Amino acid sequence: MKKVNVYVTLRESVLDPQGVAVKGGLEHLGFAGVESVRIGKIIELQVADDTTEDMVKEMCEKLLVNTVIENYEIEMGVLA
């Protein structure tokens, strides 16, 4: 069994209202020096050992990621 993490973030050109809100909240709490905040998500998958990165890319392109507005990175590992 493999563990796959897919890290999804909005493209830089896309406004991130949640990130803007979090940045404002941090400033309100007195945390100075935070230049920007971008919020993303992690999708964790447990897949069969024979699953390839190309197969996960296909999953991302077809369902998991909106490639028009989001970027993604794939991290594949082995479950202990």
PDB file of C-alpha atoms in Angstrom:
ATOM      1  CA  MET A   1       0.000   0.000   0.000  1.00  0.00           C
ATOM      2  CA  LYS A   2       1.257   3.468  -0.867  1.00  0.00           C
ATOM      3  CA  LYS A   3       0.417   6.755   0.732  1.00  0.00           C
ATOM      4  CA  VAL A   4      -0.014   9.691  -1.599  1.00  0.00           C
ATOM      5  CA  ASN A   5      -0.323  13.314  -0.571  1.00  0.00           C
ATOM      6  CA  VAL A   6      -1.559  15.789  -3.142  1.00  0.00           C
ATOM      7  CA  TYR A   7      -0.863  19.396  -2.146  1.00  0.00           C
ATOM      8  CA  VAL A   8      -3.293  21.767  -3.840  1.00  0.00           C
ATOM      9  CA  THR A   9      -2.885  25.550  -3.880  1.00  0.00           C
ATOM     10  CA  LEU A  10      -4.520  28.345  -5.779  1.00  0.00           C
ATOM     11  CA  ARG A  11      -2.506  29.722  -8.672  1.00  0.00           C
ATOM     12  CA  GLU A  12      -0.688  32.958  -7.830  1.00  0.00           C
ATOM     13  CA  SER A  13      -2.902  34.870 -10.251  1.00  0.00           C
ATOM     14  CA  VAL A  14      -6.065  33.799  -8.397  1.00  0.00           C
ATOM     15  CA  LEU A  15      -7.315  35.870  -5.456  1.00  0.00           C
ATOM     16  CA  ASP A  16      -7.258  33.856  -2.225  1.00  0.00           C
ATOM     17  CA  PRO A  17      -9.962  35.425  -0.006  1.00  0.00           C
ATOM     18  CA  GLN A  18      -9.373  32.880   2.764  1.00  0.00           C
ATOM     19  CA  GLY A  19      -5.668  33.705   2.779  1.00  0.00           C
ATOM     20  CA  VAL A  20      -6.437  37.426   2.885  1.00  0.00           C
ATOM     21  CA  ALA A  21      -8.798  36.859   5.840  1.00  0.00           C
ATOM     22  CA  VAL A  22      -6.216  34.800   7.726  1.00  0.00           C
ATOM     23  CA  LYS A  23      -3.529  37.439   7.085  1.00  0.00           C
ATOM     24  CA  GLY A  24      -5.886  40.098   8.472  1.00  0.00           C
ATOM     25  CA  GLY A  25      -6.642  37.900  11.479  1.00  0.00           C
ATOM     26  CA  LEU A  26      -2.962  37.387  12.208  1.00  0.00           C
ATOM     27  CA  GLU A  27      -2.349  41.123  12.012  1.00  0.00           C
ATOM     28  CA  HIS A  28      -5.327  41.734  14.306  1.00  0.00           C
ATOM     29  CA  LEU A  29      -3.785  39.317  16.822  1.00  0.00           C
ATOM     30  CA  GLY A  30      -0.551  41.287  16.741  1.00  0.00           C
ATOM     31  CA  PHE A  31       1.542  39.039  14.523  1.00  0.00           C
ATOM     32  CA  ALA A  32       3.534  41.546  12.518  1.00  0.00           C
ATOM     33  CA  GLY A  33       5.632  40.755   9.494  1.00  0.00           C
ATOM     34  CA  VAL A  34       3.329  38.308   7.721  1.00  0.00           C
ATOM     35  CA  GLU A  35       3.651  39.439   4.113  1.00  0.00           C
ATOM     36  CA  SER A  36       1.064  37.122   2.620  1.00  0.00           C
ATOM     37  CA  VAL A  37      -0.950  33.992   3.327  1.00  0.00           C
ATOM     38  CA  ARG A  38      -2.070  31.456   0.741  1.00  0.00           C
ATOM     39  CA  ILE A  39      -4.420  28.690   1.845  1.00  0.00           C
ATOM     40  CA  GLY A  40      -4.350  25.281   0.223  1.00  0.00           C
ATOM     41  CA  LYS A  41      -5.411  21.739   0.949  1.00  0.00           C
ATOM     42  CA  ILE A  42      -3.895  18.289   1.230  1.00  0.00           C
ATOM     43  CA  ILE A  43      -5.617  15.281  -0.266  1.00  0.00           C
ATOM     44  CA  GLU A  44      -4.407  12.035   1.302  1.00  0.00           C
ATOM     45  CA  LEU A  45      -4.814   8.841  -0.671  1.00  0.00           C
ATOM     46  CA  GLN A  46      -3.984   5.235   0.144  1.00  0.00           C
ATOM     47  CA  VAL A  47      -3.475   3.392  -3.102  1.00  0.00           C
ATOM     48  CA  ALA A  48      -2.333   0.002  -4.332  1.00  0.00           C
ATOM     49  CA  ASP A  49       1.394  -0.612  -4.578  1.00  0.00           C
ATOM     50  CA  ASP A  50       1.276  -0.670  -8.361  1.00  0.00           C
ATOM     51  CA  THR A  51      -0.196   2.845  -8.575  1.00  0.00           C
ATOM     52  CA  THR A  52       2.159   5.106 -10.489  1.00  0.00           C
ATOM     53  CA  GLU A  53       2.658   8.846 -10.277  1.00  0.00           C
ATOM     54  CA  ASP A  54       1.210   9.131 -13.773  1.00  0.00           C
ATOM     55  CA  MET A  55      -1.973   7.448 -12.529  1.00  0.00           C
ATOM     56  CA  VAL A  56      -2.201   9.927  -9.640  1.00  0.00           C
ATOM     57  CA  LYS A  57      -1.616  12.805 -12.081  1.00  0.00           C
ATOM     58  CA  GLU A  58      -4.548  11.518 -14.109  1.00  0.00           C
ATOM     59  CA  MET A  59      -6.694  11.417 -10.934  1.00  0.00           C
ATOM     60  CA  CYS A  60      -5.705  15.021 -10.232  1.00  0.00           C
ATOM     61  CA  GLU A  61      -6.380  16.207 -13.758  1.00  0.00           C
ATOM     62  CA  LYS A  62      -9.754  14.448 -14.009  1.00  0.00           C
ATOM     63  CA  LEU A  63     -11.216  14.970 -10.524  1.00  0.00           C
ATOM     64  CA  LEU A  64      -9.097  16.125  -7.616  1.00  0.00           C
ATOM     65  CA  VAL A  65      -7.790  19.473  -8.873  1.00  0.00           C
ATOM     66  CA  ASN A  66      -9.342  22.341 -10.780  1.00  0.00           C
ATOM     67  CA  THR A  67      -6.331  22.967 -12.995  1.00  0.00           C
ATOM     68  CA  VAL A  68      -7.787  26.220 -14.282  1.00  0.00           C
ATOM     69  CA  ILE A  69      -7.278  27.899 -10.910  1.00  0.00           C
ATOM     70  CA  GLU A  70      -5.165  25.454  -8.866  1.00  0.00           C
ATOM     71  CA  ASN A  71      -1.660  24.023  -8.880  1.00  0.00           C
ATOM     72  CA  TYR A  72      -0.723  20.717  -7.317  1.00  0.00           C
ATOM     73  CA  GLU A  73       2.248  18.670  -6.199  1.00  0.00           C
ATOM     74  CA  ILE A  74       2.312  14.928  -5.618  1.00  0.00           C
ATOM     75  CA  GLU A  75       4.270  13.202  -2.847  1.00  0.00           C
ATOM     76  CA  MET A  76       4.286   9.418  -2.926  1.00  0.00           C
ATOM     77  CA  GLY A  77       5.480   7.203  -0.084  1.00  0.00           C
ATOM     78  CA  VAL A  78       5.105   3.743   1.346  1.00  0.00           C
ATOM     79  CA  LEU A  79       2.842   3.071   4.302  1.00  0.00           C
ATOM     80  CA  ALA A  80       4.649   1.538   7.257  1.00  0.00           C
TER      81      ALA A  80
END
